[in-house]
PDB file of C-alpha atoms and ligand atoms in Angstrom:
ATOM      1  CA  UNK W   1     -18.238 -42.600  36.712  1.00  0.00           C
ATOM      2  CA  UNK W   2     -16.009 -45.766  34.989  1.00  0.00           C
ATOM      3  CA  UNK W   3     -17.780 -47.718  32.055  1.00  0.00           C
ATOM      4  CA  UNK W   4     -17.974 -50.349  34.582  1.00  0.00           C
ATOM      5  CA  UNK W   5     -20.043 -48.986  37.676  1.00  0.00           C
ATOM      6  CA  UNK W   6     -22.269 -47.416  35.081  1.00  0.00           C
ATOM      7  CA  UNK W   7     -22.649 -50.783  33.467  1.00  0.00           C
ATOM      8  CA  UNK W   8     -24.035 -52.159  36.664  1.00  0.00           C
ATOM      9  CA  UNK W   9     -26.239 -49.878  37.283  1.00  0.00           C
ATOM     10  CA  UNK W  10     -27.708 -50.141  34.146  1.00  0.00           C
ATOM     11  CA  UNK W  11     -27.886 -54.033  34.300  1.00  0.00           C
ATOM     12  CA  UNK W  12     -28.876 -53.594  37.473  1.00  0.00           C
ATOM     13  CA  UNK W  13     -32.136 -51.882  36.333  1.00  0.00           C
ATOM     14  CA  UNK W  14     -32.955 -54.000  33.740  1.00  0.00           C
ATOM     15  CA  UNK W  15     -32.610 -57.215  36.412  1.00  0.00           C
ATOM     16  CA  UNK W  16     -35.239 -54.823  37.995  1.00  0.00           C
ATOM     17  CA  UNK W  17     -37.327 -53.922  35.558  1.00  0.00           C
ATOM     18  CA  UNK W  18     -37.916 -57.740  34.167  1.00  0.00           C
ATOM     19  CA  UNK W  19     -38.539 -58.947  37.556  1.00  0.00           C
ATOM     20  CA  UNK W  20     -41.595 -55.960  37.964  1.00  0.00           C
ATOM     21  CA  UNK W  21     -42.718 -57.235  34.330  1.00  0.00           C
ATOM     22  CA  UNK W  22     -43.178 -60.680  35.633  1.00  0.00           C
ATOM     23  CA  UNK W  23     -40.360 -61.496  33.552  1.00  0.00           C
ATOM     24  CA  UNK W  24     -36.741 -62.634  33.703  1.00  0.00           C
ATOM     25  CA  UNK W  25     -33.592 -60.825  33.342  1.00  0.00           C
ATOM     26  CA  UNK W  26     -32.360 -63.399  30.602  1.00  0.00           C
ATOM     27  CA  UNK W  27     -34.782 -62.421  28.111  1.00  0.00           C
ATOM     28  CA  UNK W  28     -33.505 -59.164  27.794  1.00  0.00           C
ATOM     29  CA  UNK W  29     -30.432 -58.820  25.858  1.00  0.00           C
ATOM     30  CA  UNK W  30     -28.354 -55.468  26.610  1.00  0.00           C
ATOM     31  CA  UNK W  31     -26.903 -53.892  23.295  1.00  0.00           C
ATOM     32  CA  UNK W  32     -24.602 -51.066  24.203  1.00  0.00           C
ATOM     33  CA  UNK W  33     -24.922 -47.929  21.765  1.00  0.00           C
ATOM     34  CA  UNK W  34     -20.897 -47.713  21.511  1.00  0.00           C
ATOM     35  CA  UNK W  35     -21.400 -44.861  18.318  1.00  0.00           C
ATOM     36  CA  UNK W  36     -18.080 -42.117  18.534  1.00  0.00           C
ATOM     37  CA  UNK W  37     -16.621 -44.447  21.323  1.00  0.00           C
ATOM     38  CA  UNK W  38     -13.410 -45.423  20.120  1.00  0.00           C
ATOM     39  CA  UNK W  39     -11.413 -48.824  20.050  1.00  0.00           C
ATOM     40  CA  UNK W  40     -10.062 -48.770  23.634  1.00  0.00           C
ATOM     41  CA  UNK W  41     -13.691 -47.767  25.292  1.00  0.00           C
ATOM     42  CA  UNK W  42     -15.447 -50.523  23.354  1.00  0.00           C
ATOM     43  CA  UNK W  43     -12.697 -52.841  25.069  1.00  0.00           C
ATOM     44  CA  UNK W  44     -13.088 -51.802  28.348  1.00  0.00           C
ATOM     45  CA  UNK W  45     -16.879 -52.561  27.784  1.00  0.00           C
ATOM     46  CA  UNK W  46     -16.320 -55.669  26.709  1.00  0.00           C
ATOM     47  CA  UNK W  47     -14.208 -56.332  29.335  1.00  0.00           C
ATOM     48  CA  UNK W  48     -16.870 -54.738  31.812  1.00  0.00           C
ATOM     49  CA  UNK W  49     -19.531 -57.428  30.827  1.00  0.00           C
ATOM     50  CA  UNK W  50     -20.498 -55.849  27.260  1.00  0.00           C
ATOM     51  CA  UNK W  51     -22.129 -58.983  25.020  1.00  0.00           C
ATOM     52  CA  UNK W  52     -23.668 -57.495  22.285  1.00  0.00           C
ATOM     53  CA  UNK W  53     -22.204 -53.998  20.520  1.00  0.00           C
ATOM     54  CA  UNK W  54     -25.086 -51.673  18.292  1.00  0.00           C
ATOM     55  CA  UNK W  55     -23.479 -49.502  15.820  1.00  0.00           C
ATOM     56  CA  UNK W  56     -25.111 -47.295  13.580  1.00  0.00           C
ATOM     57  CA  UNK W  57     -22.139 -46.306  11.018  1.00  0.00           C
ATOM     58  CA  UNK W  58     -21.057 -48.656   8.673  1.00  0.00           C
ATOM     59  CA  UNK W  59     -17.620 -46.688   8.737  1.00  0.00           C
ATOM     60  CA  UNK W  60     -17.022 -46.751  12.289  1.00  0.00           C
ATOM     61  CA  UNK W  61     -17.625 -50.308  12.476  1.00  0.00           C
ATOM     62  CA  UNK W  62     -15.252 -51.464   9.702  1.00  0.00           C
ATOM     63  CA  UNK W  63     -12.719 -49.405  11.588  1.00  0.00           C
ATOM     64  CA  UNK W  64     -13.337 -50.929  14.753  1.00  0.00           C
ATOM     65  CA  UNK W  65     -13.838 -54.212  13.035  1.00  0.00           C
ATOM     66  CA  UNK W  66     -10.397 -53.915  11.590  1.00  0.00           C
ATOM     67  CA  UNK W  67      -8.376 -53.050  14.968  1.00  0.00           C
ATOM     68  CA  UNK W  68     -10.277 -56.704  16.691  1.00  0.00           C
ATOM     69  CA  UNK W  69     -12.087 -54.128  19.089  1.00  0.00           C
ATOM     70  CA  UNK W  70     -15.451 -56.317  19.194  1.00  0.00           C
ATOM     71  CA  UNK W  71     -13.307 -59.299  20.037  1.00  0.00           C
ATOM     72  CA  UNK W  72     -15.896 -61.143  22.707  1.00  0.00           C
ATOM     73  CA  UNK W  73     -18.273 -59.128  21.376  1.00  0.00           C
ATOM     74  CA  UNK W  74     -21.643 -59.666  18.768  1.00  0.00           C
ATOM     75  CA  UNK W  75     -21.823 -56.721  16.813  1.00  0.00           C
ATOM     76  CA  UNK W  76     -25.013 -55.079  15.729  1.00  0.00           C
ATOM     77  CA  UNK W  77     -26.633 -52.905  13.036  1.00  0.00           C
ATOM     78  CA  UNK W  78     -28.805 -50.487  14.566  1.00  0.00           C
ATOM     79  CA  UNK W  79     -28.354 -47.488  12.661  1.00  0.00           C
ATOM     80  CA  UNK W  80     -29.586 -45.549   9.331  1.00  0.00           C
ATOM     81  CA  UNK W  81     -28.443 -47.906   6.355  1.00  0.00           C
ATOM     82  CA  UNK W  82     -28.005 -47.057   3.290  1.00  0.00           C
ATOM     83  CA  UNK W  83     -28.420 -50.022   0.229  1.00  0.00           C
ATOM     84  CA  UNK W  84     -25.251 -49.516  -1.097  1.00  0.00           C
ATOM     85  CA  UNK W  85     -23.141 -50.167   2.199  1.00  0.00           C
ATOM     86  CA  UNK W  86     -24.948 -53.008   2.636  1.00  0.00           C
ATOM     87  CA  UNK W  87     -22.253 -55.672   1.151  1.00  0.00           C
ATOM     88  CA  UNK W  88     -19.822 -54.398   3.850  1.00  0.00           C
ATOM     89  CA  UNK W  89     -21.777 -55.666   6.984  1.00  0.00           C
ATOM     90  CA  UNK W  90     -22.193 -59.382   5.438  1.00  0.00           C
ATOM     91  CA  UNK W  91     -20.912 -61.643   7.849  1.00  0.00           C
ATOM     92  CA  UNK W  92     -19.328 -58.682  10.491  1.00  0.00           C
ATOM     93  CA  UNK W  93     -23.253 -58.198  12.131  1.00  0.00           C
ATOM     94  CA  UNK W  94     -25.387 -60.712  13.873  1.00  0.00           C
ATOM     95  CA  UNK W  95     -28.632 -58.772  13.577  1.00  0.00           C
ATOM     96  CA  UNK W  96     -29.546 -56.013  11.433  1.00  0.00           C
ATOM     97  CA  UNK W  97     -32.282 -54.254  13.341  1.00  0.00           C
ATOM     98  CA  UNK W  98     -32.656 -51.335  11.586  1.00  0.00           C
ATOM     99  CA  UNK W  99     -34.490 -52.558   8.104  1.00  0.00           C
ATOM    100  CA  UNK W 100     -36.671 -49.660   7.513  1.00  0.00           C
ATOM    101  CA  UNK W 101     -37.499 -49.900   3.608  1.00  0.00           C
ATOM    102  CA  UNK W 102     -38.368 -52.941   1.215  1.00  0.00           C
ATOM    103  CA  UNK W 103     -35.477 -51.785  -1.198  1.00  0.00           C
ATOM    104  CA  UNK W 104     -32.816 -52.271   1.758  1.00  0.00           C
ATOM    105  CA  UNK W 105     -34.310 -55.823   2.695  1.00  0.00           C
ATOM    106  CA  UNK W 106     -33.967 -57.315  -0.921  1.00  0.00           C
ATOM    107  CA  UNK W 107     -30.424 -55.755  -1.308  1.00  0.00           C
ATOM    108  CA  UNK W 108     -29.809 -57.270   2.089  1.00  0.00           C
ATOM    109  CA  UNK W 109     -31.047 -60.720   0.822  1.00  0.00           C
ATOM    110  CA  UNK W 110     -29.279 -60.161  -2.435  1.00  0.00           C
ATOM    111  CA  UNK W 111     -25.777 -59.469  -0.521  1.00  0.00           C
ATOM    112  CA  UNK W 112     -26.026 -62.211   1.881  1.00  0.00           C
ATOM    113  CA  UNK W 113     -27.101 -64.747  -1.200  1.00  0.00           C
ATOM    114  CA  UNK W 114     -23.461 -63.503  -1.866  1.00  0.00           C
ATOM    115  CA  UNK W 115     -21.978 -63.977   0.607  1.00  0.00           C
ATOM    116  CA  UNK W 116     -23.471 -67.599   1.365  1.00  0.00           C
ATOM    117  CA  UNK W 117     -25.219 -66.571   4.422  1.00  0.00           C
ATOM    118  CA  UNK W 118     -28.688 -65.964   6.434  1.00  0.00           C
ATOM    119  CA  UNK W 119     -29.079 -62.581   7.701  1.00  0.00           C
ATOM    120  CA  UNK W 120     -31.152 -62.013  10.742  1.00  0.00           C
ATOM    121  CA  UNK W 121     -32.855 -59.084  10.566  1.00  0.00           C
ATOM    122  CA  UNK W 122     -35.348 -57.009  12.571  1.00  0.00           C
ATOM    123  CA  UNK W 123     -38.091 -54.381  10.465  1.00  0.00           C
ATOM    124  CA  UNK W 124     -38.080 -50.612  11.793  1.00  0.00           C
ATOM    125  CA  UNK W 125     -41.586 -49.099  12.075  1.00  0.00           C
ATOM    126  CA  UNK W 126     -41.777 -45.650  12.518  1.00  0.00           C
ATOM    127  CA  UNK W 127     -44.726 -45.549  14.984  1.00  0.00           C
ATOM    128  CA  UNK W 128     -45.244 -42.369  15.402  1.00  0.00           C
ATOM    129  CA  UNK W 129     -45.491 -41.611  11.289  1.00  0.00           C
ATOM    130  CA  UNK W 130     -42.871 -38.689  11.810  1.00  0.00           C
ATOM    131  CA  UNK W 131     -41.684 -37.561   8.691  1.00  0.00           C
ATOM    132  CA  UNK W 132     -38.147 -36.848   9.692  1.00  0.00           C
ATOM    133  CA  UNK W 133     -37.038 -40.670  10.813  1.00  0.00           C
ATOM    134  CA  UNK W 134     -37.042 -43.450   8.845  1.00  0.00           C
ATOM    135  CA  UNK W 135     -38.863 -46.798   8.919  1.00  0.00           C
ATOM    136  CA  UNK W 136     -41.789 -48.899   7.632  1.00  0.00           C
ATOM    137  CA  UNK W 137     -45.352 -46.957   8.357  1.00  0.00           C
ATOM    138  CA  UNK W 138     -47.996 -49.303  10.232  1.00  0.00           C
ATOM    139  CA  UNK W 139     -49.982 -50.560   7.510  1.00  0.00           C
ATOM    140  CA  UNK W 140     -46.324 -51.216   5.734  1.00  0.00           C
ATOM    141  CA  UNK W 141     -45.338 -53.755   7.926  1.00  0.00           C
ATOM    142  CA  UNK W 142     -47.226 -56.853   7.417  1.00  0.00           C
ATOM    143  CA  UNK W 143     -46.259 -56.850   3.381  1.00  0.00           C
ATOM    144  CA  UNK W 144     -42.657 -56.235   4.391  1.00  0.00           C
ATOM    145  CA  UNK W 145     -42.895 -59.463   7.039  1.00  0.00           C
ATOM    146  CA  UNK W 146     -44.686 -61.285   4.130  1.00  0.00           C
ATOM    147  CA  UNK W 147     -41.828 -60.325   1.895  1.00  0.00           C
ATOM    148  CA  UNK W 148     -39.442 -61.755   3.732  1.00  0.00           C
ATOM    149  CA  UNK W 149     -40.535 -65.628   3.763  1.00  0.00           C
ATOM    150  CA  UNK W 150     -40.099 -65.102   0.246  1.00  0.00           C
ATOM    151  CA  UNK W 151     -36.448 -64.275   0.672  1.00  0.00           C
ATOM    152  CA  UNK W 152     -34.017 -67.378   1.521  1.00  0.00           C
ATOM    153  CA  UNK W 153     -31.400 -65.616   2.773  1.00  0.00           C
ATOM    154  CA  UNK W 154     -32.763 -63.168   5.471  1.00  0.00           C
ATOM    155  CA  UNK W 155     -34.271 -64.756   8.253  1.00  0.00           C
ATOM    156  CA  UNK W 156     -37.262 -62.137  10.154  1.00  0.00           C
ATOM    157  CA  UNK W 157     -36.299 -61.924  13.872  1.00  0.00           C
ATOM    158  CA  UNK W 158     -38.957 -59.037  15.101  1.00  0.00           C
ATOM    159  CA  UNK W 159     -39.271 -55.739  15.635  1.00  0.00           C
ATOM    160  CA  UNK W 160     -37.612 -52.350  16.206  1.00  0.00           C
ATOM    161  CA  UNK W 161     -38.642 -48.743  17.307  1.00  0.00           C
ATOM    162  CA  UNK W 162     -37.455 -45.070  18.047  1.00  0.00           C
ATOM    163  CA  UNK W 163     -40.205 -43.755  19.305  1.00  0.00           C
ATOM    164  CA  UNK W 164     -40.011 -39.768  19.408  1.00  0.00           C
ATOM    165  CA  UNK W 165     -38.085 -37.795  22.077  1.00  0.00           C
ATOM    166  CA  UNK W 166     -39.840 -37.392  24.942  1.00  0.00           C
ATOM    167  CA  UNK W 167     -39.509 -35.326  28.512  1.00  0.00           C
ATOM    168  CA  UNK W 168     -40.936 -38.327  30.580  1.00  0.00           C
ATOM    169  CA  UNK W 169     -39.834 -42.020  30.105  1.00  0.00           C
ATOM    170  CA  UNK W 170     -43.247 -42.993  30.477  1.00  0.00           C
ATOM    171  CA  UNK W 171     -44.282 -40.944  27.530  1.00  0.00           C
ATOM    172  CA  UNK W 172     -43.177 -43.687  25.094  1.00  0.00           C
ATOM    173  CA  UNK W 173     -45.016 -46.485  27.060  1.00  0.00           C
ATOM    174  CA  UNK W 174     -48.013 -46.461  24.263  1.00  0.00           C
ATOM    175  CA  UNK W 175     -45.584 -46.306  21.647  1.00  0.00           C
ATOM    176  CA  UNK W 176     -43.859 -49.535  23.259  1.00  0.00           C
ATOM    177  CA  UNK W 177     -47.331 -51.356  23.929  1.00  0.00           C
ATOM    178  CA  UNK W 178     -48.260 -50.738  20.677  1.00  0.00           C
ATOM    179  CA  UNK W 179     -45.156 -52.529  19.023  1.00  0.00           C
ATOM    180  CA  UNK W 180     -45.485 -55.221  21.113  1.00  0.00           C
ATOM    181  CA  UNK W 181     -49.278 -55.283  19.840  1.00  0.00           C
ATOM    182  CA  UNK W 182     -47.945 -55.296  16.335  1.00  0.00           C
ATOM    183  CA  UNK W 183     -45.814 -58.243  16.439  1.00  0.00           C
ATOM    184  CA  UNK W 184     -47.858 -60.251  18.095  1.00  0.00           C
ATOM    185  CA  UNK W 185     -50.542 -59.676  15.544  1.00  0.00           C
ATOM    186  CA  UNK W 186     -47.727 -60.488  12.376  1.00  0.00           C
ATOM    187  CA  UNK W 187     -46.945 -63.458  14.262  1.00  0.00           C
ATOM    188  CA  UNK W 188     -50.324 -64.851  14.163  1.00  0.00           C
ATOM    189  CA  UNK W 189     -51.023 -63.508  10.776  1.00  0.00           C
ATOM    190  CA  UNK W 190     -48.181 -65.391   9.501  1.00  0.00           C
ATOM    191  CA  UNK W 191     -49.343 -68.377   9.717  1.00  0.00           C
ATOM    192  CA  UNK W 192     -46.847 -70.784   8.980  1.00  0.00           C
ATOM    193  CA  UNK W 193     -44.046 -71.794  11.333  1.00  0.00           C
ATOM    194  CA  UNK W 194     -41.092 -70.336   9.493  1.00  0.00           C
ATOM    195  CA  UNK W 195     -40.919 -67.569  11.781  1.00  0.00           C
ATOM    196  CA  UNK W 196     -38.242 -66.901  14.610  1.00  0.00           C
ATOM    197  CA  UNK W 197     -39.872 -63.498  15.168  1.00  0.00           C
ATOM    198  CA  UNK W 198     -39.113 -63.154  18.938  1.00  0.00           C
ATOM    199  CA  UNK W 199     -36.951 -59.743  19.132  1.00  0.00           C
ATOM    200  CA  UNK W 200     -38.790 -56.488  20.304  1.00  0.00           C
ATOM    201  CA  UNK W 201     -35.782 -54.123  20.257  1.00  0.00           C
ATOM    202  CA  UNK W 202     -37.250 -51.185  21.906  1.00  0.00           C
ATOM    203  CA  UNK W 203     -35.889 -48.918  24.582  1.00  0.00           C
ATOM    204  CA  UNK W 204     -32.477 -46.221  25.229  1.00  0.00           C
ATOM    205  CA  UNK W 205     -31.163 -44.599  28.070  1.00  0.00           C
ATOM    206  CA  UNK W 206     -34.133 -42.447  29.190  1.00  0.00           C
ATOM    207  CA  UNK W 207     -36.503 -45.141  28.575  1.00  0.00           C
ATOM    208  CA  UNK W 208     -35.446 -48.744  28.699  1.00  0.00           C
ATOM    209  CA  UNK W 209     -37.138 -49.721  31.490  1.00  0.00           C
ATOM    210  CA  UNK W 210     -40.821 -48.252  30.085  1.00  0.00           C
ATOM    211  CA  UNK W 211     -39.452 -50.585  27.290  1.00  0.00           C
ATOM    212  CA  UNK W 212     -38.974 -53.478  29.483  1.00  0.00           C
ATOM    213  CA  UNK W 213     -42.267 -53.204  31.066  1.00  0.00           C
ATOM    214  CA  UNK W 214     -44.114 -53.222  27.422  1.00  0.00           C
ATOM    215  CA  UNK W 215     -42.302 -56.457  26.295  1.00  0.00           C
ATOM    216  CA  UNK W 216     -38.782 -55.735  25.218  1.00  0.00           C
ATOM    217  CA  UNK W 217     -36.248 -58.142  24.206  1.00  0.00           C
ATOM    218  CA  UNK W 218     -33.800 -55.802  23.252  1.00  0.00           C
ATOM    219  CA  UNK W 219     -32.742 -52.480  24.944  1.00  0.00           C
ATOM    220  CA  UNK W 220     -30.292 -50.174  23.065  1.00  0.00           C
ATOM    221  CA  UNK W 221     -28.233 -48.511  25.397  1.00  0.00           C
ATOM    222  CA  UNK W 222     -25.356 -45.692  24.788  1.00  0.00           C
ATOM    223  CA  UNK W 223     -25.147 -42.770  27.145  1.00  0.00           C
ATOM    224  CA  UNK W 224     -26.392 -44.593  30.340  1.00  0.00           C
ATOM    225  CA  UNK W 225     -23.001 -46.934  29.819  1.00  0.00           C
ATOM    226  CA  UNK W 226     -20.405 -44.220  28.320  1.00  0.00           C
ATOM    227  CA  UNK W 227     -21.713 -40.906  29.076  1.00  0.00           C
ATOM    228  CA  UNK W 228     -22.885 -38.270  26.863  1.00  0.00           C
ATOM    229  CA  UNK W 229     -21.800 -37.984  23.195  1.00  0.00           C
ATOM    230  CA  UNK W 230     -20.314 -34.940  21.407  1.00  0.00           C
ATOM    231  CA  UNK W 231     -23.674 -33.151  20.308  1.00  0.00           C
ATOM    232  CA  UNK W 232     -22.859 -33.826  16.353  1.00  0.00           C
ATOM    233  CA  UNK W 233     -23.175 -37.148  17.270  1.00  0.00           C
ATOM    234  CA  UNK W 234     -26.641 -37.369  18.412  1.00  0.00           C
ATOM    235  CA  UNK W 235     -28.479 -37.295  15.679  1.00  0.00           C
ATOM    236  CA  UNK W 236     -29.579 -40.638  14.314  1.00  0.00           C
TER     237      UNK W 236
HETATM  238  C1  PLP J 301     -27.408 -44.025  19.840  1.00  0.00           C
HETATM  239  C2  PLP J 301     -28.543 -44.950  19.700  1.00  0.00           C
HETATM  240  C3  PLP J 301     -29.133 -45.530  20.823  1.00  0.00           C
HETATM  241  C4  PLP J 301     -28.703 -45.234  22.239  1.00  0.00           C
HETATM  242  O1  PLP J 301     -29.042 -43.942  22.586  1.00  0.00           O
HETATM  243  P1  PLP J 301     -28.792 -43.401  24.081  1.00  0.00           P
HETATM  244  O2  PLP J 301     -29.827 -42.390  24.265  1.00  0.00           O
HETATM  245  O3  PLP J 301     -27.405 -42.848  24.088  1.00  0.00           O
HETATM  246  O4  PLP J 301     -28.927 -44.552  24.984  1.00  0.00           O
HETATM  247  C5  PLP J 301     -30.173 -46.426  20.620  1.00  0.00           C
HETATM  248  N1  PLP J 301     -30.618 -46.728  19.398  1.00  0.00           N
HETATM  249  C6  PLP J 301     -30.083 -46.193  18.292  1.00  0.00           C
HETATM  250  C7  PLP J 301     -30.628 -46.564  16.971  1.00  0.00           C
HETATM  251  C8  PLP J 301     -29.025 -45.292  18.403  1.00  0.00           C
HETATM  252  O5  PLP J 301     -28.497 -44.751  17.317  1.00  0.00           O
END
């Protein structure tokens, strides 16, 4: 299967997805998952309708960065990040949305004060309290969104999840519902009106429509667009 015809497939179910949501296709934003693809894959994406590109190596995407593959392209954070990469991503990413400790967020807000810039940025919340992934724990997250009014120079844009593996799609429905839950309560907790937090990014290949049905604004798709990865790489 080309990049291409998989690309339309996968559009197409997210067209169908929103419309059995009650929702639109436009508020869901496709970010392809284009980790271990290399410079000329990324292009054809691009070139296949690709908007929005979600890495999750800092490395890989000053490399591609470098070589103009994104060109036509947003680029995205999605991954694992660690504080001291974090100067290299100021003004390469659109949206961080993989925030998942209050260390990274003020060395965020300390690099883009830097760097002269407003970083969006979305908070990871490890649902499911699983030891093994990373992420702000439930009770953690309201501080965290608290926190960042505080901060001039990262702006809070919503949510993020990665919910455990699962065998059925529909397994991760509560896990969805219940981040959707969550930022609606922040939001009203909040208070004030300096929040933009509209972003659920919630959803991969097995699941994304389960994720689209629960609210999500955001889907983070790699092996439904390029095929599987090499195994090494699968590990977030
Ligand atoms: C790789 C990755 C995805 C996409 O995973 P697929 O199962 O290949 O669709 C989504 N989110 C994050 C954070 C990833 O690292």
């Amino acid at each position: 299967m080309s990049i291409s015809t998989n690309l339309a497939h996968v559009v197409e179910n997210i067209r169908r997805a929103a419309w059995e949501a009650g929702r639109t296709p436009e508020e869901i934003t496709l970010v392809a998952a284009t980790k271990t693809q290399s410079d000329d894959v990324i292009r054809q994406a691009i070139a296949a309708g690709v908007t929005v590109c979600g890495e999750n190596r800092v490395q890989e995407l000053l490399s591609h960065w470098e070589t103009g593959a994104y060109e036509g392209a947003q680029v995205h954070f999605i991954g694992h990040l660690q504080t001291n990469k974090v100067k290299y991503l100021m003004g390469k990413v659109d949206l961080i949305h993989s925030v998942s400790s209050q260390k990274l967020l003020l060395e965020i807000d300390k690099q883009a004060g830097k760097a002269g810039l407003v970083q969006d940025i979305l908070l990871e919340v490890n649902l499911a309290q699983e030891p093994s992934k990373s992420g702000f724990f439930l009770p953690e997250v309201l501080p965290a969104a608290q926190l960042c009014t505080q901060l001039s120079h990262v702006r809070l844009r919503g949510l993020m999840c990665i919910p455990p593996a699962v065998q059925e799609p529909s397994e991760n429905l509560p896990f969805f519902h219940k981040l959707k839950a969550l930022a609606v309560d922040i939001k009203g907790k909040m208070g004030d009106n300096k929040t933009d937090m509209t972003i659920l990014s919630m959803g991969m290949s097995n699941d994304y429509p389960a994720a689209i049905a629960a609210g999500a604004t955001h889907v983070r798709v790699g092996t439904a667009i390029f095929g599987p990865r090499a195994p090494i790489s699968n590990s977030f």
